[in-house]
XYZ file of C-alpha atoms in Angstrom:
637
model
C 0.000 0.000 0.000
C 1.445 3.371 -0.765
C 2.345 5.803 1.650
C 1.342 9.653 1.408
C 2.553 12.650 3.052
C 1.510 16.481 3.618
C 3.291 19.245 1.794
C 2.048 22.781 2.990
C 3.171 25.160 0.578
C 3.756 29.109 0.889
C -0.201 30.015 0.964
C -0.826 27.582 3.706
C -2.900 25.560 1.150
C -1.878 21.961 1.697
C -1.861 18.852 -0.721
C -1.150 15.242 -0.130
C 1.476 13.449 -2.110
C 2.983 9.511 -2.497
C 6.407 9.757 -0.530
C 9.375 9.683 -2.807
C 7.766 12.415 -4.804
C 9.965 14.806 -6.582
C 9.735 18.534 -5.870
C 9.290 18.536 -9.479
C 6.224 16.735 -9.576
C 4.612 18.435 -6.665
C 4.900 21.453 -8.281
C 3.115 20.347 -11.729
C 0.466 19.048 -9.550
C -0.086 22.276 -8.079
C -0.112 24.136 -11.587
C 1.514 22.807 -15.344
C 2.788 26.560 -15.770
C 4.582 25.925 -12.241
C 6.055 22.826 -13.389
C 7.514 24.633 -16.060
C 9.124 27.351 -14.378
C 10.073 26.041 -10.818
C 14.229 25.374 -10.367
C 14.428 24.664 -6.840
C 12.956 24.792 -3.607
C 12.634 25.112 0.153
C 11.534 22.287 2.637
C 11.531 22.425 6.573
C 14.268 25.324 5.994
C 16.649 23.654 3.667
C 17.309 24.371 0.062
C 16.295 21.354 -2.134
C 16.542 20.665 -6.184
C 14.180 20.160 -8.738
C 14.703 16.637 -8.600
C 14.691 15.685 -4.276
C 12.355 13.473 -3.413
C 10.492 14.439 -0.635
C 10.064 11.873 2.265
C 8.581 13.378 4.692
C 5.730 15.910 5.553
C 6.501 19.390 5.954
C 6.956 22.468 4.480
C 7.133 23.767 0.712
C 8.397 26.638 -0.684
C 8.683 26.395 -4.780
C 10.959 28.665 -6.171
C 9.995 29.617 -9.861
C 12.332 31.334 -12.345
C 10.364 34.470 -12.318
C 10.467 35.179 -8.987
C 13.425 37.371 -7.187
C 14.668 34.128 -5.979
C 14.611 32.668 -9.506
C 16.654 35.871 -10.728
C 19.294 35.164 -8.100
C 19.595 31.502 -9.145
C 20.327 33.068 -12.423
C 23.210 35.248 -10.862
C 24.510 32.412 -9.022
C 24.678 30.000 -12.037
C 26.095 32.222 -14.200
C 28.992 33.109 -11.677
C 29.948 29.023 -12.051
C 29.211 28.253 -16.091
C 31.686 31.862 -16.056
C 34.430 30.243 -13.704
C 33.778 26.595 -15.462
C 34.801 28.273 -19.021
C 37.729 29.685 -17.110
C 38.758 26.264 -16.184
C 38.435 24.599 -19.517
C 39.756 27.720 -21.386
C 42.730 27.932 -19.131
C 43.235 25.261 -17.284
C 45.129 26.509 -14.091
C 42.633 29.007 -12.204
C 42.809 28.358 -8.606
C 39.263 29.605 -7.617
C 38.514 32.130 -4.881
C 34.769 33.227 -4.091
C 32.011 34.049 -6.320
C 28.761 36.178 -5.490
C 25.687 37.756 -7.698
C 25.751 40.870 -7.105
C 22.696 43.117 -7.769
C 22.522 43.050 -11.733
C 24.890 40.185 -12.231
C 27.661 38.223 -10.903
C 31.635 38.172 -9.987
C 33.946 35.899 -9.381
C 37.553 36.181 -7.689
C 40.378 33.634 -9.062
C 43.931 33.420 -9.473
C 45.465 32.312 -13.026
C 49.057 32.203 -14.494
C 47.051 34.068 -17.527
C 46.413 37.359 -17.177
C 42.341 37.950 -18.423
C 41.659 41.082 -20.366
C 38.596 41.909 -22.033
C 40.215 41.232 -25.015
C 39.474 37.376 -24.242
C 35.801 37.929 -23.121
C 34.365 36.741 -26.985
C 36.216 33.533 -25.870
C 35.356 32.455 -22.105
C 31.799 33.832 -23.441
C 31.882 31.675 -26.531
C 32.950 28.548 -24.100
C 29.934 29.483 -21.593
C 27.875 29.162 -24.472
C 29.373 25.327 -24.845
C 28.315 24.494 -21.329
C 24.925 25.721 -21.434
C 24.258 23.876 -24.920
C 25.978 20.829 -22.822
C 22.807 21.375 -20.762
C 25.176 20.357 -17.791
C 22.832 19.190 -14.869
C 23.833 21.107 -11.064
C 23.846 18.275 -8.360
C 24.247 19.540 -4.972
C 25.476 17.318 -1.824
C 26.258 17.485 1.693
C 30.100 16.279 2.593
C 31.798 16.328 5.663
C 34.608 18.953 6.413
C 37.298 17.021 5.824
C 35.611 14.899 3.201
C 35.574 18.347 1.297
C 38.589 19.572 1.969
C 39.994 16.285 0.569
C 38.123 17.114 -2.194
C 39.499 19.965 -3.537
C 42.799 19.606 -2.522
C 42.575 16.488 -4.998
C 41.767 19.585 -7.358
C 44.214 21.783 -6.442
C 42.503 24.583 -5.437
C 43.942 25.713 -2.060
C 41.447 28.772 -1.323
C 38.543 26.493 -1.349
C 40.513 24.101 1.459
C 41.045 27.518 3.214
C 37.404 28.676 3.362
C 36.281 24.926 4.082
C 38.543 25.327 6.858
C 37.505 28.441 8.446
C 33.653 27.316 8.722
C 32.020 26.359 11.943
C 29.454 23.810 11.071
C 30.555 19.973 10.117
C 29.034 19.646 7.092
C 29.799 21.420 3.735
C 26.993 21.658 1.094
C 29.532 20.966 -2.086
C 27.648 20.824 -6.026
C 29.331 19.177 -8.897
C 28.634 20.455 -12.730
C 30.382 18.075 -14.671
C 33.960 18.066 -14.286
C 33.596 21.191 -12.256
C 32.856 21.581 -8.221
C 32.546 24.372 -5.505
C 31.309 25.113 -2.703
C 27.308 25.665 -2.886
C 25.813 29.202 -2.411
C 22.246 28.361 -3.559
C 19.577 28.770 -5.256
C 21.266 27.753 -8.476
C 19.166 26.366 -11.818
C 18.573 23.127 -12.418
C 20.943 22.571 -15.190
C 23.172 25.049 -17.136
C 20.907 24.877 -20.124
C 18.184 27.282 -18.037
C 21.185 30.245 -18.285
C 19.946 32.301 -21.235
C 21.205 35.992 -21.020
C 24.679 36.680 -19.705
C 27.759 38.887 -20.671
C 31.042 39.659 -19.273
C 31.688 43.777 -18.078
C 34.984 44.312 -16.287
C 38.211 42.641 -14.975
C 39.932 43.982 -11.752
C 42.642 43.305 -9.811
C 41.568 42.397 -6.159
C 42.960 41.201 -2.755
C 42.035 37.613 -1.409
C 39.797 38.597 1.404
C 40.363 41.692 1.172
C 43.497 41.855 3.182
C 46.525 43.806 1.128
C 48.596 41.653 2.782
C 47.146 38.043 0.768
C 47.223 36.987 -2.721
C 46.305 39.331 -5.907
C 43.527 38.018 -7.317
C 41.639 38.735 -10.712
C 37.781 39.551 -10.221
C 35.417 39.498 -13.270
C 31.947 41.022 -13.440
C 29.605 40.187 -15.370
C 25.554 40.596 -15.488
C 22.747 37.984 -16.198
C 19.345 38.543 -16.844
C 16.291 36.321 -17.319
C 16.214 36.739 -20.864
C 18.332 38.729 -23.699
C 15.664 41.559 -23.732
C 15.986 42.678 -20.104
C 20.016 42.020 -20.844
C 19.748 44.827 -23.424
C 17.786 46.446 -21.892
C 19.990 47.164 -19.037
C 23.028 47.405 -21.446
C 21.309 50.313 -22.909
C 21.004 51.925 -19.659
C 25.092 51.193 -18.857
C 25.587 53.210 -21.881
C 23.322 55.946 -21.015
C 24.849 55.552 -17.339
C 28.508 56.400 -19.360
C 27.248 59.241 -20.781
C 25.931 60.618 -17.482
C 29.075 59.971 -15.635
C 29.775 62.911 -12.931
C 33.509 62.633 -13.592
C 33.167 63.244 -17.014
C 30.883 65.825 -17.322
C 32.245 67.513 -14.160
C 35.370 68.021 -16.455
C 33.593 69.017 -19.465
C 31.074 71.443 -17.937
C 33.564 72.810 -15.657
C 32.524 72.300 -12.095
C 35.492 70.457 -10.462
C 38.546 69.012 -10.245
C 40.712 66.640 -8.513
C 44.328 66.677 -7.749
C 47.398 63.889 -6.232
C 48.093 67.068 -3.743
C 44.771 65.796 -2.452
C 43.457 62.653 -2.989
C 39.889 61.754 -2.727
C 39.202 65.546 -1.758
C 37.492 67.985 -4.688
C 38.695 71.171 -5.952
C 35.395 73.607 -6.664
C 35.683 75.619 -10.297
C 33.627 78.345 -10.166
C 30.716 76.692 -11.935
C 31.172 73.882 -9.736
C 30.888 76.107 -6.524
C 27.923 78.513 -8.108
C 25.908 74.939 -7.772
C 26.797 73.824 -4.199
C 26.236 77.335 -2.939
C 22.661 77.177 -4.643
C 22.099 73.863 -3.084
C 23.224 75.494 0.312
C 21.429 78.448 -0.328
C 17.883 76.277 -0.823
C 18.564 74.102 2.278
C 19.218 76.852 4.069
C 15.580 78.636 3.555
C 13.596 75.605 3.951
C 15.283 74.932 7.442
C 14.930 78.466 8.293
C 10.999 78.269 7.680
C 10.962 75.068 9.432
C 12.387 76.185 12.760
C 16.187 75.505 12.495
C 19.430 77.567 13.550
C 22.720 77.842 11.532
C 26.014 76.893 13.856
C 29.319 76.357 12.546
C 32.006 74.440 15.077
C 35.716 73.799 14.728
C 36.722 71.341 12.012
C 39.460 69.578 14.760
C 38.725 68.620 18.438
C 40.604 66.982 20.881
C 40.980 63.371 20.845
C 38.776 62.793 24.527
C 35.929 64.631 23.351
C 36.176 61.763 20.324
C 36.430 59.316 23.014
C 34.020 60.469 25.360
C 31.449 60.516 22.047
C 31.491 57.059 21.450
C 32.917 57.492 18.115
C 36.566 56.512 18.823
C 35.463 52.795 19.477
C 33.050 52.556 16.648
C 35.312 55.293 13.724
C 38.839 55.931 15.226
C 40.563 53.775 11.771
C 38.511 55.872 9.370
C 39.644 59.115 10.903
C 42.571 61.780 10.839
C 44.892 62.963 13.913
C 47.193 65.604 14.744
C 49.133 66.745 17.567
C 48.929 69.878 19.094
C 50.656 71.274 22.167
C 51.489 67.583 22.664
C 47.655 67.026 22.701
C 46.176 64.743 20.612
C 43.169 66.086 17.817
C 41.231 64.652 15.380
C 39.647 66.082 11.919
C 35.651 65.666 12.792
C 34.428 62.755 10.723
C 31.136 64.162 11.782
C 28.848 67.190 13.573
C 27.535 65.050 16.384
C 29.504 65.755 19.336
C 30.095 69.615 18.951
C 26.397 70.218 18.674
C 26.394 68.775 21.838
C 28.820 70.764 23.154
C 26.550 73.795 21.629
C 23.661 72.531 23.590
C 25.232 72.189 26.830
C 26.533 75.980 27.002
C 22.785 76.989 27.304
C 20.669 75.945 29.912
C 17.330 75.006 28.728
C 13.198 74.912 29.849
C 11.595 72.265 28.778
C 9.801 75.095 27.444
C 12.431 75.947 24.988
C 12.105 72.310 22.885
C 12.538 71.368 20.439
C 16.103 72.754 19.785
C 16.736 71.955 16.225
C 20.695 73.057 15.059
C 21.603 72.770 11.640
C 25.302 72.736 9.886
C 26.919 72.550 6.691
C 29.956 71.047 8.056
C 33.110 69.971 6.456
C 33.885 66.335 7.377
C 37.086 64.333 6.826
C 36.607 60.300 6.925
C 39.444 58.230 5.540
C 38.892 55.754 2.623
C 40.963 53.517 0.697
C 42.238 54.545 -2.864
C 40.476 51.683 -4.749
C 36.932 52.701 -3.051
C 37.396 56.403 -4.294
C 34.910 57.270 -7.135
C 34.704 61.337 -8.282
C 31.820 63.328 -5.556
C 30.329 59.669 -4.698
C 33.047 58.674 -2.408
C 35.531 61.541 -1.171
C 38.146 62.356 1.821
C 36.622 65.182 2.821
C 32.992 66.541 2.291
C 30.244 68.580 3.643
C 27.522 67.453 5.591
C 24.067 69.088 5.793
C 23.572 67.898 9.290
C 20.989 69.085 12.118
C 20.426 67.765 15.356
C 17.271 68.473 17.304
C 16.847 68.290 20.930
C 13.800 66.941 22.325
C 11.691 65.659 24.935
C 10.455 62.211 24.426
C 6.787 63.257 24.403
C 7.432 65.229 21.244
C 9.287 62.356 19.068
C 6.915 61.118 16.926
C 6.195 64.461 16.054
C 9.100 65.871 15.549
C 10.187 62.830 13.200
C 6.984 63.629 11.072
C 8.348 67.059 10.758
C 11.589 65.993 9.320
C 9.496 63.845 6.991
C 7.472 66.295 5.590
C 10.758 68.244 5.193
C 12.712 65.377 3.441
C 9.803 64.755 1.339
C 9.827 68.903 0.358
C 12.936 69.275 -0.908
C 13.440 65.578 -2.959
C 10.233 67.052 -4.695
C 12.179 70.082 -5.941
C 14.316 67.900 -7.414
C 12.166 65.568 -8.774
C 13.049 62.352 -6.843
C 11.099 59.313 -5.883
C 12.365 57.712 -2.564
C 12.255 54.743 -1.154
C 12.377 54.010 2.904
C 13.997 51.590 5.092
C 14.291 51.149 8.975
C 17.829 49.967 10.637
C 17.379 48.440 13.958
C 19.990 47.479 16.649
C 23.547 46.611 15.226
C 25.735 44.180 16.942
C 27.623 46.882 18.547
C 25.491 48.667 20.073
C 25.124 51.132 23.162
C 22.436 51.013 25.264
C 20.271 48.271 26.570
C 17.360 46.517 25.121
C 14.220 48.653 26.965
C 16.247 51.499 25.203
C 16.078 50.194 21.753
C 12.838 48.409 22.069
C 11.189 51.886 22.530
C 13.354 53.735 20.220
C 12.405 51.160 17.192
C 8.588 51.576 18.341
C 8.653 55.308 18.058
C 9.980 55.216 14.501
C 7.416 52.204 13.252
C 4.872 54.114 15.057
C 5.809 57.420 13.088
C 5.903 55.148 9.792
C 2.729 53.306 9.971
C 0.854 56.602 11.377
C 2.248 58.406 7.935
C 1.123 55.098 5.961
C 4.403 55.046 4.665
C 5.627 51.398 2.979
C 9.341 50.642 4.245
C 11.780 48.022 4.218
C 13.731 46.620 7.437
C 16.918 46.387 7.279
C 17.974 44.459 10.871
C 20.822 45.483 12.657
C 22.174 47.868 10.355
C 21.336 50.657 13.173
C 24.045 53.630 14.177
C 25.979 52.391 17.285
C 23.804 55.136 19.602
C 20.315 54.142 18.048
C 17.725 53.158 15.207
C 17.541 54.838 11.990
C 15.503 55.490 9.440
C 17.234 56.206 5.395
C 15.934 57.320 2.222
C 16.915 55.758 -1.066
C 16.344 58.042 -3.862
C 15.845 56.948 -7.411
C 17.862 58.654 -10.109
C 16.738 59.262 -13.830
C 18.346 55.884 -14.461
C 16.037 54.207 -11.773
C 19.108 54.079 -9.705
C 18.953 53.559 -6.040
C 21.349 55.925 -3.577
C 21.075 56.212 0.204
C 20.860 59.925 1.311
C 18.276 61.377 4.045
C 18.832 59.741 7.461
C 16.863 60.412 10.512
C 18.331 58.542 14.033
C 17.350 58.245 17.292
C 19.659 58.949 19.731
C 18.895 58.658 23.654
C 23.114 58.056 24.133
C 24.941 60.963 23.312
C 22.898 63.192 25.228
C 23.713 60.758 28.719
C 27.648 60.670 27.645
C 27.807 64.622 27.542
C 25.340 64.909 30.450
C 22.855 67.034 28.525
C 19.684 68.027 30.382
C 17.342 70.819 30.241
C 14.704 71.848 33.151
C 11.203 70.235 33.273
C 7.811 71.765 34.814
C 8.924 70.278 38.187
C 11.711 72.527 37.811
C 14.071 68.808 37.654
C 16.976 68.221 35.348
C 15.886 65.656 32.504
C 18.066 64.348 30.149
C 16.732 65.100 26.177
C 16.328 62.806 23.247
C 18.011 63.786 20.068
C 17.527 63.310 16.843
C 20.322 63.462 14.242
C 19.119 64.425 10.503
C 20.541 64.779 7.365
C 19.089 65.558 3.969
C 21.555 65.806 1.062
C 23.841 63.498 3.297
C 26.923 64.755 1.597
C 26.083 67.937 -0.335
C 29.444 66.408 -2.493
C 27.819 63.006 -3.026
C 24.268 64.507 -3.862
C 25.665 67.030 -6.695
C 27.422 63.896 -7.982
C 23.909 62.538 -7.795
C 22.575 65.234 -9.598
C 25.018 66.068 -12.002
C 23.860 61.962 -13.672
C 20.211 62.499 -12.769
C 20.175 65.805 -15.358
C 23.020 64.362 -17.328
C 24.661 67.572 -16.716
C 21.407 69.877 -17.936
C 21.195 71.374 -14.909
C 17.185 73.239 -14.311
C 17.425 76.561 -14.664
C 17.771 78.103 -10.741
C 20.999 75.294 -10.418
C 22.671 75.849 -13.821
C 26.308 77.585 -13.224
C 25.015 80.002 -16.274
C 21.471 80.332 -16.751
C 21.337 82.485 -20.099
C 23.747 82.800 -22.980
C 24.030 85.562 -25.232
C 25.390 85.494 -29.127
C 25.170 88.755 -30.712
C 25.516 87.725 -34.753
C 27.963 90.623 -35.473
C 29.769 93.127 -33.934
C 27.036 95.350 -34.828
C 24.899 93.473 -32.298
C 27.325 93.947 -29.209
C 25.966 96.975 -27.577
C 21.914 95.503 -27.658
C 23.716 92.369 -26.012
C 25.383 94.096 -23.512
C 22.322 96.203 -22.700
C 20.396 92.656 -22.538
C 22.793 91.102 -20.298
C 22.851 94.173 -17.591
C 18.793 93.733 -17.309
C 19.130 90.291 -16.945
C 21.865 90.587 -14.013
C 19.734 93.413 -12.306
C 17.100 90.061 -12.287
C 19.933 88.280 -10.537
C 20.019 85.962 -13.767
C 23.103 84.539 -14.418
C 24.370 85.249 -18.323
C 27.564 85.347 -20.442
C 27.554 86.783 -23.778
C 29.720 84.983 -26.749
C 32.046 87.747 -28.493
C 34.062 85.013 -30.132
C 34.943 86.285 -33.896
C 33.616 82.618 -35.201
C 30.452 81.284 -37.230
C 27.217 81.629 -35.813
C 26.324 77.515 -36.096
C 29.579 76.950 -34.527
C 28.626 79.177 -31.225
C 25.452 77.370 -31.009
C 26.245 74.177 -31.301
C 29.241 75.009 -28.635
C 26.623 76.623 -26.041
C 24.537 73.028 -26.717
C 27.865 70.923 -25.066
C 27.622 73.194 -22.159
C 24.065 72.369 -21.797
C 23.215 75.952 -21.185
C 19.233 76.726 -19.975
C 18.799 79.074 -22.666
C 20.522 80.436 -25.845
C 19.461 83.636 -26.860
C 20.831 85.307 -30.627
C 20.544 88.406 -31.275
C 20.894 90.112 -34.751
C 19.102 92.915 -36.671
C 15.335 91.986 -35.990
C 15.922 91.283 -32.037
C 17.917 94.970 -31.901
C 15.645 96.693 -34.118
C 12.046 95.444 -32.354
C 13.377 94.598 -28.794
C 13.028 91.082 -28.526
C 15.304 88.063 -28.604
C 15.084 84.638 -30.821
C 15.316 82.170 -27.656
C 16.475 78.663 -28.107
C 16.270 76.247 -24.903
C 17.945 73.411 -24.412
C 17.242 69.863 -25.546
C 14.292 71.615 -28.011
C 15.042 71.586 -31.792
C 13.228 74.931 -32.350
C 13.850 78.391 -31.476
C 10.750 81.031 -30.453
C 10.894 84.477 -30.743
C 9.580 87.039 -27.640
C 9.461 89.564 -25.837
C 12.357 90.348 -23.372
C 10.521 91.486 -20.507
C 7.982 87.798 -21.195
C 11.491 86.343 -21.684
C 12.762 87.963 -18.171
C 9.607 87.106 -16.474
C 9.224 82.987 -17.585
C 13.319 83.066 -16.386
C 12.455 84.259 -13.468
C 9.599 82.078 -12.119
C 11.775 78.846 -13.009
C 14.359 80.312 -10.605
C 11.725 81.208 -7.832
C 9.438 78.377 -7.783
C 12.662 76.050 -8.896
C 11.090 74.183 -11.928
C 12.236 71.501 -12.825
């Protein structure tokens, strides 16, 4: 008589199956379309394949090729058919670690042959062999030193290395043909289900990422479902090129970087026009919304570090000097000399919330390799503010800074995402602390009906936080706003102000930031526009070509009334063709063009030509003035 057991799948919906059933065949008899598209699985908690048979009840989660799941699979699988060509192509890689990453895949390996992209058409042409091979994956559990023994008998000592580093007994090893390594799943089925792949970049990294190990070489490459969403996000890499902030910081002019600095920006005047408009903006919307301008000293002394918190959790990413055989530091951040603002003053509890706001120059050390043009610097500014509360008006307060967040990524025509942080690791504090610090910022989430992602312990040291993930033109995700919640800092610089019982209560601050790094967010920007910069940002906002000398004086009569608009315009003298000029002011991605000849001088108007429009329009200069002017006040976009 056969036997039957109970497989409860995601829905709770459960179904009763002979034991000895494949996974395979569970899922065609929940759906055909399933059957077709399901590569793996998940029963009592453990990954299974396609082709397990199940043999006892439990548990079923089908994994289907569409799903995100599915997509990693992909990833995965294409990191091993990538390292398998490597093998069979040249013959001697001893094989490091391999990851997807979050459009593709990399993998780390060390090879007498040195890969270029110049050999890409071949490892690619040899992946293409092992898919049509339609190689089947086969994954199985081995003992540690069963596995080690394993690929030692393959020569590949970094694999014996990892094997022995891990803490459990068993090693879940996969074989693909000839090849083996260590299994990170979900991976497909069979090589045959990789359709869309292609090989990016080769790099040079360390094993582990320790400069003292081995040199590796690290590949990236990017797999897709199928070869329309592959070109579809090549198309975008190209677009993403075009929109680099390096380059067309360098072609428009705005900065510059030099080895008497590394990793810290030199402003060009055009460059420096935009972060002082960016300043300028921040700083009105804080002043309506209740917040005071400090400024504090850009080096402290080492204690005050210490006393912070921040030496334990930051001391290796920061710079130090000695003076008068005192030890400073460069302030990787505003924190603790807001708190040294606060604690000059005493306070009513009548006085809260104290909200202090800085643009503050901050120095945080990073390796060479990690630099990357505004995105990741030496030295930047922060738009920080800290506000000073008591714990009755948190929720509140928190809204505020939503409201505010949400304002200004408006203006600039973002889309956000949000995610929560809760307690790291290391961590300050104990757990009635954080469990009401969490609760104020899920109540202040749910009570704005806002959707967010957690993100568990990936907290600050001192308390929960809550980030903002903007999306760029290129549907690009980068972390910026951050609002934390801080009862620590206040207790380790003995901060209080006076309640109604006329008793010294410690406050609750918040720390905020909008921009993050006013650096990093015109980097942002600079690839969100693609360097076309809305009118109130752009460096120049109107350029003037007069067609012939004869045309000089009406332009510099034009340009005066604009600049008595506070409009910011450059006329053209240049003695060269009029299509040349044009075509010129296009590559600098100027707002507007206006030329000016005999009909503009003789009837007082100008022949207008904005960017990224084919057509030119004649009107009237004071219509002309007046359109200019309300994209620089209400900051169109």
């Amino acid at each position: 008589m056969n036997e039957f057991i109970v497989i409860e799948l995601a829905d709770n919906q459960q179904i009763k199956v002979e034991k000895g059933t494949a996974l395979i065949e569970v899922a065609r008899k929940i759906a055909t379309s399933l059957g077709k598209k399901a590569i793996a699985g998940n029963f009592n908690g453990l990954p299974v394949s396609i082709n397990d048979l199940l043999m006892e009840s439990g548990k079923l989660e089908i994994i289907s090729i569409d799903s995100n799941e599915g997509l990693s699979a992909i990833r995965q699988t294409a990191a091993r058919v990538f390292i398998h060509a490597i093998q069979r192509v040249f013959g001697d890689a001893n094989l490091g670690v391999g990851n997807q990453t979050e459009n593709g895949f990399y993998y780390d390996f060390h090879s007498n042959y040195r890969i270029s992209k110049e050999n890409f058409n071949v490892i690619e042409e040899e992946m293409k062999k092992i898919i049509s091979e339609d190689i089947p994956i086969v994954a199985k559990l081995l003992s540690r030193q069963e596995a080690i023994q394993l690929f030692e008998s393959y020569n590949q000592s970094y694999k014996v290395e990892l094997i022995n580093e891990y803490k459990q007994d068993m090693v879940s090893v996969y074989r693909q043909g000839q090849f083996v390594d260590i299994f990170e799943g979900p991976h497909l089925p069979s090589t045959g289900w990789l359709k869309a792949y292609k090989l990016l970049e080769v790099s040079g990294v360390y094993w582990k990422g320790e400069d003292t190990n081995d040199v590796l070489q690290r590949v990236y490459g990017i797999a897709f479902r199928n070869n329309k969403e592959l070109n579809e996000h090549l198309k975008r890499i190209e677009e993403a090129k075009k929109r680099d902030h390096r380059n067309l910081g360098k072609q428009l002019e705005l900065f510059m970087f030099s080895n008497e600095a590394p990793g810290m920006p030199f402003y060009l005047p055009k460059g420096q026009i935009i972060r002082q408009a960016l300043e300028d903006y921040s700083r009105e919307v804080q002043r309506k919304s209740g917040y005071n301008e400090v400024r504090t000293p850009s080096m402290m002394n080492q204690k005050l570090w210490e006393e912070s918190g921040h030496w334990n959790h930051y001391h290796e990413n920061m710079y130090f000097s000695e003076v008068d055989k005192t030890n400073f530091a460069l302030k990787p951040m505003n924190c603790p000399g807001h708190m040294l603002i606060f604690k000059d003053k005493l306070y009513s509890y009548r006085d809260l919330p104290v909200r202090i706001a800085e643009f503050g120059q901050v120095h945080r050390h990073e390796f060479s390799g990690a630099l990357n043009g505004l995105l990741r610097v030496r030295t930047f500014c922060q738009d920080d503010a800290h506000i000073f509360i008591r714990e009755d008006q948190m929720v509140e307060e928190i809204r505020n800074v939503f409201r505010l967040v949400d304002e200004v990524y408006q203006t600039f025509g973002f889309s956000y995402k949000v995610e929560l942080s809760t307690r790291p690791e290391k961590s300050l504090g104990n757990d009635a602390f954080w469990n009401d610090s969490e609760a104020a910022l899920i109540q202040v989430l749910d009570s704005l009906g806002i959707d967010y992602v957690l993100n568990e312990g990936d907290g600050a040291f001192y308390g929960p936080k809550i980030d903002f993930h903007i999306e760029d033109a290129l549907h690009r995700s980068h972390q910026c706003a951050t609002i934390q919640l801080d009862y620590q800092m206040p207790g380790k610089f003995n901060l209080s102000y006076i309640n109604e019982n006329n008793e010294k209560v410690r406050p609750v601050v918040i720390h905020r930031a909008i921009f993050g790094s006013i650096d990093r967010f015109l980097g942002i920007l600079i690839e969100h526009y693609a360097g076309a910069f809305p009118t109130w940002l752009a460096p120049t906002q109107v350029k003037i070509l007069p067609v012939a000398r004869a045309h000089e004086e009406y332009a510099n009569a034009l340009k005066e009334l604009l600049l008595s608009h506070n409009i910011r315009v450059e006329i053209d003298y240049r003695n060269e063709k009029l299509g040349y000029r044009i075509r010129e002011a296009q590559l600098e991605k100027l707002p507007y063009v206006l030329v000016v000849g005999n009909q503009e001088v003789n009837e007082n108007i100008v022949n207008v030509r904005k960017y990224g429009e084919k057509t030119s329009v004649i009107v009237n200069v004071e219509d002309f003035i007046s359109k200019v002017c309300d994209e620089i006040k209400f900051k169109q976009l």
